[in-house]
Amino acid sequence: MNKFKLFAFILVVSTIIFASYSVFFTSTSDETYYTRAVVVDPKSDIEDFIESETDDVQVVNVRILEGLYEGKEIIAKYQLSYNYSGQYNSIKLSQGDEVFIQLLVDENNFLTEAYVVEIARDKYLLYLLLAFAFSLVLVGRSKGIRAIISLFITITAVIKILLPAILKGYDPVLVSVVVCILIICISLLIVSGFNRKTFSAIIGTTGGVVLAGIIAIIIGSLAKITGLGNDEAQMLIEMPQQINFDFSGLLFSGIIIGTMGATMDVSVSIVAAIHEIKINSPRIKSVDLLKAGMNVGKDTMATMANTLILAYTGGSLHLMLLLMANDTPFSQIINWDMISSEILRALSGSMGVVITIPITAFAACIVEERGANKNMNNYRRR
């Protein structure tokens, strides 16, 4: 019965996440439709794309899978780009590939043209999601189930609370802090339960995240970092809703959210170690308990800092290759708003991890000592 409930939960979560795709591929006007189709015949025809010297067009025969024209087979065009060596950057379509197509119709609802706008990848992402959930349960058992629930709540909080609040014009930093504290409390309570360890981990994680945000705000303000260094920020400026975004605030908001996972990991590790030491050595001095917690934190500090730095480095790999290929001077690179933003993001997050260690160690020691004293007093009363 428990296995059935687990399977049902995973299925419901997956369905909710991937059902959202239908929102993006529905009719948008009387003349243009977006729908799903499958390639029936990839053909071998490649046409020159007259608007570009580095693009071709693959002509494919597709069958529409949903909507007004379901079951109809039509010819669609798929734009291919190639590099200077003549090799295609885009992947040519093959028979059986599912795609999303744009349909152009006239006033009589007759199809006039069709274009492949994107390859359908959601099915394979769903497989990956299910494999991820299965691996969590296989390794973690009940802890794995709790981790899945925690992850679902985190995603829901970001999509349903954080993003809508920012779109409504609320301060992104304040909203991010509130949402992060909410996620930290709920996630740790679900994963670890309501106990002294959870309370200490909440204090340590919250302290590290908030201080990382404060550091980012101070340095970002002094360095006059605008948060407008990437293409996505520029696109937000052109949004038809004409929302007045605080772009530097969005940058700091992203730093706060990005720091949360690593600080939570470090905090839980320290708290668990201190708790076990206190149980096995109840007469240990507070100073020695604190040193033990700090030693555990030091062991995880380097790896967690590397995790954040490498994560941001991986996200900027294409940009770094471009700059290196063009021999751009380092003094020029480091002062670009986009590069400065990424450096600020990585270093602030890493400092948040470092700061989490002493905060968590102190909090855990105090909580464990008070818990031990309380237990001793209860024992004496008996």
GROMACS .gro file of C-alpha atoms in nm:
model
  382
    1MET     CA    1   0.000   0.000   0.000
    2ASN     CA    2   0.285   0.237   0.084
    3LYS     CA    3   0.449   0.167  -0.250
    4PHE     CA    4   0.121   0.240  -0.427
    5LYS     CA    5   0.089   0.573  -0.246
    6LEU     CA    6   0.446   0.661  -0.336
    7PHE     CA    7   0.391   0.577  -0.703
    8ALA     CA    8   0.068   0.779  -0.705
    9PHE     CA    9   0.245   1.077  -0.549
   10ILE     CA   10   0.527   1.071  -0.804
   11LEU     CA   11   0.275   1.037  -1.086
   12VAL     CA   12   0.069   1.332  -0.962
   13VAL     CA   13   0.376   1.555  -0.923
   14SER     CA   14   0.501   1.467  -1.270
   15THR     CA   15   0.159   1.524  -1.424
   16ILE     CA   16   0.121   1.866  -1.261
   17ILE     CA   17   0.463   1.981  -1.377
   18PHE     CA   18   0.435   1.863  -1.734
   19ALA     CA   19   0.069   1.950  -1.782
   20SER     CA   20   0.183   2.312  -1.773
   21TYR     CA   21   0.322   2.267  -2.124
   22SER     CA   22  -0.028   2.293  -2.267
   23VAL     CA   23  -0.039   2.656  -2.154
   24PHE     CA   24   0.245   2.750  -2.388
   25PHE     CA   25   0.124   2.566  -2.695
   26THR     CA   26  -0.234   2.678  -2.743
   27SER     CA   27  -0.393   2.907  -2.995
   28THR     CA   28  -0.267   3.263  -2.968
   29SER     CA   29  -0.464   3.433  -3.250
   30ASP     CA   30  -0.706   3.369  -3.534
   31GLU     CA   31  -0.420   3.324  -3.780
   32THR     CA   32  -0.144   3.146  -3.588
   33TYR     CA   33  -0.155   2.821  -3.392
   34TYR     CA   34   0.108   2.624  -3.201
   35THR     CA   35   0.057   2.251  -3.171
   36ARG     CA   36   0.236   1.917  -3.136
   37ALA     CA   37   0.319   1.699  -3.435
   38VAL     CA   38   0.528   1.395  -3.527
   39VAL     CA   39   0.766   1.368  -3.822
   40VAL     CA   40   0.627   1.111  -4.066
   41ASP     CA   41   0.875   1.160  -4.348
   42PRO     CA   42   1.192   1.365  -4.289
   43LYS     CA   43   1.255   1.383  -4.665
   44SER     CA   44   1.600   1.471  -4.792
   45ASP     CA   45   1.521   1.817  -4.925
   46ILE     CA   46   1.740   2.095  -4.788
   47GLU     CA   47   1.665   2.446  -4.911
   48ASP     CA   48   1.869   2.764  -4.878
   49PHE     CA   49   1.735   3.007  -4.622
   50ILE     CA   50   1.747   3.333  -4.816
   51GLU     CA   51   1.751   3.555  -4.505
   52SER     CA   52   2.081   3.412  -4.380
   53GLU     CA   53   2.409   3.294  -4.528
   54THR     CA   54   2.460   3.035  -4.252
   55ASP     CA   55   2.112   2.878  -4.242
   56ASP     CA   56   1.930   2.614  -4.446
   57VAL     CA   57   1.576   2.478  -4.428
   58GLN     CA   58   1.486   2.110  -4.389
   59VAL     CA   59   1.152   2.017  -4.547
   60VAL     CA   60   0.963   1.751  -4.346
   61ASN     CA   61   0.625   1.581  -4.363
   62VAL     CA   62   0.451   1.588  -4.023
   63ARG     CA   63   0.125   1.458  -3.878
   64ILE     CA   64  -0.053   1.689  -3.634
   65LEU     CA   65  -0.124   1.517  -3.302
   66GLU     CA   66  -0.368   1.755  -3.133
   67GLY     CA   67  -0.602   2.045  -3.179
   68LEU     CA   68  -0.825   2.153  -3.467
   69TYR     CA   69  -0.614   1.982  -3.733
   70GLU     CA   70  -0.543   1.658  -3.545
   71GLY     CA   71  -0.451   1.371  -3.778
   72LYS     CA   72  -0.379   1.593  -4.077
   73GLU     CA   73  -0.046   1.546  -4.256
   74ILE     CA   74   0.125   1.860  -4.384
   75ILE     CA   75   0.463   1.979  -4.504
   76ALA     CA   76   0.660   2.191  -4.258
   77LYS     CA   77   0.993   2.370  -4.273
   78TYR     CA   78   1.265   2.348  -4.010
   79GLN     CA   79   1.546   2.604  -4.001
   80LEU     CA   80   1.896   2.459  -3.975
   81SER     CA   81   2.210   2.657  -3.897
   82TYR     CA   82   2.565   2.551  -3.972
   83ASN     CA   83   2.909   2.669  -3.869
   84TYR     CA   84   3.197   2.794  -4.080
   85SER     CA   85   3.327   2.442  -4.138
   86GLY     CA   86   2.999   2.350  -4.306
   87GLN     CA   87   2.869   2.127  -4.023
   88TYR     CA   88   2.515   2.176  -3.897
   89ASN     CA   89   2.476   2.318  -3.546
   90SER     CA   90   2.110   2.215  -3.541
   91ILE     CA   91   2.006   1.850  -3.528
   92LYS     CA   92   1.830   1.732  -3.843
   93LEU     CA   93   1.488   1.584  -3.787
   94SER     CA   94   1.432   1.210  -3.824
   95GLN     CA   95   1.123   0.994  -3.864
   96GLY     CA   96   0.929   0.962  -3.538
   97ASP     CA   97   1.062   1.284  -3.384
   98GLU     CA   98   0.795   1.481  -3.200
   99VAL     CA   99   0.803   1.855  -3.263
  100PHE     CA  100   0.606   2.170  -3.196
  101ILE     CA  101   0.495   2.350  -3.509
  102GLN     CA  102   0.357   2.692  -3.591
  103LEU     CA  103   0.056   2.683  -3.824
  104LEU     CA  104  -0.041   2.981  -4.037
  105VAL     CA  105  -0.403   2.981  -4.158
  106ASP     CA  106  -0.612   3.213  -4.372
  107GLU     CA  107  -0.952   3.364  -4.292
  108ASN     CA  108  -1.123   3.038  -4.399
  109ASN     CA  109  -0.910   2.831  -4.159
  110PHE     CA  110  -0.715   2.672  -4.444
  111LEU     CA  111  -0.354   2.594  -4.367
  112THR     CA  112  -0.116   2.811  -4.564
  113GLU     CA  113   0.224   2.742  -4.407
  114ALA     CA  114   0.379   2.540  -4.125
  115TYR     CA  115   0.711   2.579  -3.945
  116VAL     CA  116   0.884   2.361  -3.688
  117VAL     CA  117   0.960   2.592  -3.396
  118GLU     CA  118   1.105   2.341  -3.148
  119ILE     CA  119   1.174   1.974  -3.088
  120ALA     CA  120   0.948   1.819  -2.820
  121ARG     CA  121   1.171   1.722  -2.528
  122ASP     CA  122   0.922   1.705  -2.242
  123LYS     CA  123   0.875   1.327  -2.268
  124TYR     CA  124   1.243   1.259  -2.203
  125LEU     CA  125   1.254   1.512  -1.921
  126LEU     CA  126   0.961   1.328  -1.765
  127TYR     CA  127   1.158   1.002  -1.785
  128LEU     CA  128   1.451   1.175  -1.615
  129LEU     CA  129   1.223   1.315  -1.345
  130LEU     CA  130   1.079   0.971  -1.271
  131ALA     CA  131   1.429   0.817  -1.264
  132PHE     CA  132   1.542   1.089  -1.024
  133ALA     CA  133   1.244   1.029  -0.795
  134PHE     CA  134   1.302   0.653  -0.807
  135SER     CA  135   1.672   0.693  -0.719
  136LEU     CA  136   1.583   0.914  -0.422
  137VAL     CA  137   1.343   0.653  -0.289
  138LEU     CA  138   1.576   0.362  -0.366
  139VAL     CA  139   1.867   0.513  -0.174
  140GLY     CA  140   1.688   0.721   0.089
  141ARG     CA  141   1.372   0.516   0.153
  142SER     CA  142   1.149   0.731   0.376
  143LYS     CA  143   1.402   1.015   0.364
  144GLY     CA  144   1.384   1.000  -0.014
  145ILE     CA  145   1.006   1.034  -0.006
  146ARG     CA  146   1.041   1.335   0.223
  147ALA     CA  147   1.301   1.484  -0.011
  148ILE     CA  148   1.057   1.455  -0.303
  149ILE     CA  149   0.783   1.627  -0.104
  150SER     CA  150   1.027   1.899   0.002
  151LEU     CA  151   1.141   1.952  -0.357
  152PHE     CA  152   0.783   1.978  -0.478
  153ILE     CA  153   0.703   2.239  -0.211
  154THR     CA  154   1.017   2.435  -0.306
  155ILE     CA  155   0.923   2.442  -0.675
  156THR     CA  156   0.565   2.537  -0.588
  157ALA     CA  157   0.679   2.821  -0.361
  158VAL     CA  158   0.900   2.964  -0.634
  159ILE     CA  159   0.637   2.937  -0.909
  160LYS     CA  160   0.328   3.029  -0.707
  161ILE     CA  161   0.466   3.282  -0.457
  162LEU     CA  162   0.806   3.423  -0.555
  163LEU     CA  163   0.759   3.487  -0.927
  164PRO     CA  164   0.401   3.624  -0.910
  165ALA     CA  165   0.496   3.857  -0.623
  166ILE     CA  166   0.791   3.999  -0.820
  167LEU     CA  167   0.571   4.039  -1.129
  168LYS     CA  168   0.324   4.238  -0.918
  169GLY     CA  169   0.600   4.484  -0.831
  170TYR     CA  170   0.696   4.375  -0.479
  171ASP     CA  171   1.056   4.420  -0.365
  172PRO     CA  172   1.238   4.112  -0.504
  173VAL     CA  173   1.492   4.100  -0.219
  174LEU     CA  174   1.227   4.109   0.053
  175VAL     CA  175   1.011   3.854  -0.128
  176SER     CA  176   1.311   3.624  -0.179
  177VAL     CA  177   1.410   3.639   0.188
  178VAL     CA  178   1.055   3.558   0.301
  179VAL     CA  179   1.016   3.274   0.050
  180CYS     CA  180   1.361   3.132   0.134
  181ILE     CA  181   1.286   3.130   0.507
  182LEU     CA  182   0.955   2.960   0.431
  183ILE     CA  183   1.125   2.698   0.214
  184ILE     CA  184   1.404   2.642   0.469
  185CYS     CA  185   1.160   2.588   0.756
  186ILE     CA  186   0.922   2.360   0.565
  187SER     CA  187   1.197   2.159   0.393
  188LEU     CA  188   1.396   2.094   0.709
  189LEU     CA  189   1.085   2.011   0.909
  190ILE     CA  190   0.975   1.761   0.644
  191VAL     CA  191   1.318   1.602   0.601
  192SER     CA  192   1.440   1.602   0.964
  193GLY     CA  193   1.120   1.633   1.166
  194PHE     CA  194   1.038   1.868   1.454
  195ASN     CA  195   1.339   1.845   1.686
  196ARG     CA  196   1.644   2.028   1.816
  197LYS     CA  197   1.851   1.945   1.508
  198THR     CA  198   1.596   2.103   1.276
  199PHE     CA  199   1.572   2.418   1.487
  200SER     CA  200   1.950   2.462   1.483
  201ALA     CA  201   1.971   2.398   1.109
  202ILE     CA  202   1.699   2.656   1.041
  203ILE     CA  203   1.890   2.919   1.240
  204GLY     CA  204   2.220   2.843   1.065
  205THR     CA  205   2.078   2.826   0.713
  206THR     CA  206   1.869   3.140   0.752
  207GLY     CA  207   2.164   3.332   0.893
  208GLY     CA  208   2.394   3.228   0.609
  209VAL     CA  209   2.140   3.309   0.338
  210VAL     CA  210   2.048   3.650   0.480
  211LEU     CA  211   2.411   3.753   0.535
  212ALA     CA  212   2.502   3.641   0.181
  213GLY     CA  213   2.225   3.865   0.053
  214ILE     CA  214   2.345   4.159   0.266
  215ILE     CA  215   2.702   4.117   0.137
  216ALA     CA  216   2.576   4.106  -0.221
  217ILE     CA  217   2.366   4.419  -0.172
  218ILE     CA  218   2.653   4.616  -0.015
  219ILE     CA  219   2.917   4.519  -0.273
  220GLY     CA  220   2.670   4.545  -0.560
  221SER     CA  221   2.574   4.897  -0.455
  222LEU     CA  222   2.936   5.007  -0.410
  223ALA     CA  223   3.034   4.859  -0.748
  224LYS     CA  224   2.720   5.005  -0.911
  225ILE     CA  225   2.621   4.671  -1.062
  226THR     CA  226   2.292   4.719  -1.248
  227GLY     CA  227   2.181   4.359  -1.306
  228LEU     CA  228   2.121   4.441  -1.673
  229GLY     CA  229   2.421   4.251  -1.803
  230ASN     CA  230   2.240   3.955  -1.962
  231ASP     CA  231   1.993   3.912  -2.246
  232GLU     CA  232   1.708   3.799  -2.020
  233ALA     CA  233   1.720   4.125  -1.825
  234GLN     CA  234   1.708   4.323  -2.150
  235MET     CA  235   1.404   4.120  -2.258
  236LEU     CA  236   1.227   4.202  -1.932
  237ILE     CA  237   1.261   4.571  -2.014
  238GLU     CA  238   1.064   4.515  -2.335
  239MET     CA  239   0.780   4.323  -2.167
  240PRO     CA  240   0.437   4.445  -2.285
  241GLN     CA  241   0.313   4.454  -1.922
  242GLN     CA  242   0.550   4.749  -1.865
  243ILE     CA  243   0.647   4.638  -1.515
  244ASN     CA  244   0.902   4.854  -1.335
  245PHE     CA  245   1.154   4.587  -1.236
  246ASP     CA  246   1.430   4.651  -0.984
  247PHE     CA  247   1.702   4.474  -1.182
  248SER     CA  248   1.972   4.506  -0.918
  249GLY     CA  249   1.717   4.368  -0.672
  250LEU     CA  250   1.651   4.076  -0.907
  251LEU     CA  251   2.024   4.003  -0.912
  252PHE     CA  252   2.043   4.003  -0.532
  253SER     CA  253   1.728   3.792  -0.519
  254GLY     CA  254   1.891   3.532  -0.742
  255ILE     CA  255   2.199   3.527  -0.517
  256ILE     CA  256   1.986   3.466  -0.208
  257ILE     CA  257   1.798   3.179  -0.373
  258GLY     CA  258   2.112   3.027  -0.522
  259THR     CA  259   2.288   3.025  -0.185
  260MET     CA  260   2.008   2.848   0.000
  261GLY     CA  261   2.080   2.492  -0.114
  262ALA     CA  262   2.451   2.491  -0.026
  263THR     CA  263   2.401   2.660   0.311
  264MET     CA  264   2.126   2.413   0.399
  265ASP     CA  265   2.357   2.122   0.316
  266VAL     CA  266   2.642   2.256   0.531
  267SER     CA  267   2.410   2.344   0.818
  268VAL     CA  268   2.246   2.000   0.832
  269SER     CA  269   2.586   1.827   0.828
  270ILE     CA  270   2.717   2.033   1.120
  271VAL     CA  271   2.400   1.996   1.327
  272ALA     CA  272   2.388   1.619   1.275
  273ALA     CA  273   2.752   1.582   1.383
  274ILE     CA  274   2.710   1.796   1.696
  275HIS     CA  275   2.392   1.610   1.790
  276GLU     CA  276   2.560   1.268   1.760
  277ILE     CA  277   2.866   1.382   1.956
  278LYS     CA  278   2.647   1.517   2.236
  279ILE     CA  279   2.449   1.193   2.256
  280ASN     CA  280   2.761   0.973   2.267
  281SER     CA  281   2.956   1.209   2.496
  282PRO     CA  282   2.699   1.384   2.716
  283ARG     CA  283   2.967   1.527   2.947
  284ILE     CA  284   3.163   1.694   2.669
  285LYS     CA  285   3.245   2.060   2.732
  286SER     CA  286   3.066   2.323   2.526
  287VAL     CA  287   3.397   2.453   2.390
  288ASP     CA  288   3.497   2.108   2.269
  289LEU     CA  289   3.153   2.053   2.118
  290LEU     CA  290   3.183   2.383   1.933
  291LYS     CA  291   3.530   2.291   1.804
  292ALA     CA  292   3.398   1.958   1.678
  293GLY     CA  293   3.117   2.132   1.493
  294MET     CA  294   3.357   2.384   1.342
  295ASN     CA  295   3.587   2.103   1.227
  296VAL     CA  296   3.298   1.936   1.045
  297GLY     CA  297   3.212   2.269   0.886
  298LYS     CA  298   3.570   2.322   0.773
  299ASP     CA  299   3.570   1.982   0.603
  300THR     CA  300   3.259   2.068   0.402
  301MET     CA  301   3.348   2.433   0.345
  302ALA     CA  302   3.597   2.383   0.061
  303THR     CA  303   3.378   2.141  -0.133
  304MET     CA  304   3.065   2.355  -0.097
  305ALA     CA  305   3.249   2.671  -0.200
  306ASN     CA  306   3.385   2.486  -0.503
  307THR     CA  307   3.035   2.364  -0.582
  308LEU     CA  308   2.901   2.718  -0.606
  309ILE     CA  309   3.199   2.855  -0.798
  310LEU     CA  310   3.197   2.567  -1.047
  311ALA     CA  311   2.819   2.588  -1.090
  312TYR     CA  312   2.841   2.953  -1.195
  313THR     CA  313   3.151   2.883  -1.404
  314GLY     CA  314   2.969   2.607  -1.591
  315GLY     CA  315   2.684   2.843  -1.666
  316SER     CA  316   2.926   3.096  -1.816
  317LEU     CA  317   3.141   2.849  -2.011
  318HIS     CA  318   3.036   2.973  -2.357
  319LEU     CA  319   3.101   3.333  -2.259
  320MET     CA  320   3.447   3.252  -2.121
  321LEU     CA  321   3.540   3.068  -2.440
  322LEU     CA  322   3.426   3.366  -2.646
  323LEU     CA  323   3.631   3.610  -2.441
  324MET     CA  324   3.941   3.390  -2.450
  325ALA     CA  325   3.910   3.339  -2.826
  326ASN     CA  326   3.899   3.717  -2.876
  327ASP     CA  327   4.194   3.783  -2.640
  328THR     CA  328   3.989   4.032  -2.442
  329PRO     CA  329   4.202   4.199  -2.170
  330PHE     CA  330   4.129   4.077  -1.817
  331SER     CA  331   4.098   4.434  -1.687
  332GLN     CA  332   3.820   4.492  -1.937
  333ILE     CA  333   3.643   4.162  -1.874
  334ILE     CA  334   3.622   4.191  -1.496
  335ASN     CA  335   3.460   4.536  -1.515
  336TRP     CA  336   3.176   4.433  -1.745
  337ASP     CA  337   2.843   4.441  -1.565
  338MET     CA  338   2.763   4.087  -1.675
  339ILE     CA  339   3.095   3.943  -1.553
  340SER     CA  340   3.091   4.147  -1.233
  341SER     CA  341   2.741   4.017  -1.162
  342GLU     CA  342   2.853   3.654  -1.196
  343ILE     CA  343   3.160   3.710  -0.977
  344LEU     CA  344   2.942   3.881  -0.716
  345ARG     CA  345   2.696   3.592  -0.734
  346ALA     CA  346   2.965   3.325  -0.688
  347LEU     CA  347   3.165   3.497  -0.413
  348SER     CA  348   2.862   3.615  -0.213
  349GLY     CA  349   2.716   3.267  -0.223
  350SER     CA  350   3.046   3.114  -0.113
  351MET     CA  351   3.075   3.364   0.172
  352GLY     CA  352   2.723   3.269   0.276
  353VAL     CA  353   2.838   2.907   0.303
  354VAL     CA  354   3.142   3.008   0.512
  355ILE     CA  355   2.935   3.228   0.745
  356THR     CA  356   2.681   2.949   0.792
  357ILE     CA  357   2.944   2.732   0.964
  358PRO     CA  358   3.002   2.938   1.283
  359ILE     CA  359   2.635   3.043   1.305
  360THR     CA  360   2.518   2.682   1.286
  361ALA     CA  361   2.788   2.554   1.522
  362PHE     CA  362   2.704   2.814   1.788
  363ALA     CA  363   2.328   2.761   1.750
  364ALA     CA  364   2.359   2.382   1.765
  365CYS     CA  365   2.582   2.393   2.073
  366ILE     CA  366   2.343   2.622   2.261
  367VAL     CA  367   2.037   2.419   2.163
  368GLU     CA  368   2.201   2.085   2.247
  369GLU     CA  369   2.329   2.210   2.584
  370ARG     CA  370   1.987   2.345   2.679
  371GLY     CA  371   1.824   2.024   2.563
  372ALA     CA  372   2.067   1.816   2.768
  373ASN     CA  373   2.012   2.033   3.079
  374LYS     CA  374   1.636   2.009   3.037
  375ASN     CA  375   1.655   1.630   3.010
  376MET     CA  376   1.876   1.616   3.321
  377ASN     CA  377   1.631   1.830   3.522
  378ASN     CA  378   1.341   1.610   3.415
  379TYR     CA  379   1.539   1.302   3.518
  380ARG     CA  380   1.615   1.447   3.864
  381ARG     CA  381   1.249   1.532   3.923
  382ARG     CA  382   1.162   1.169   3.870
   0.00000   0.00000   0.00000
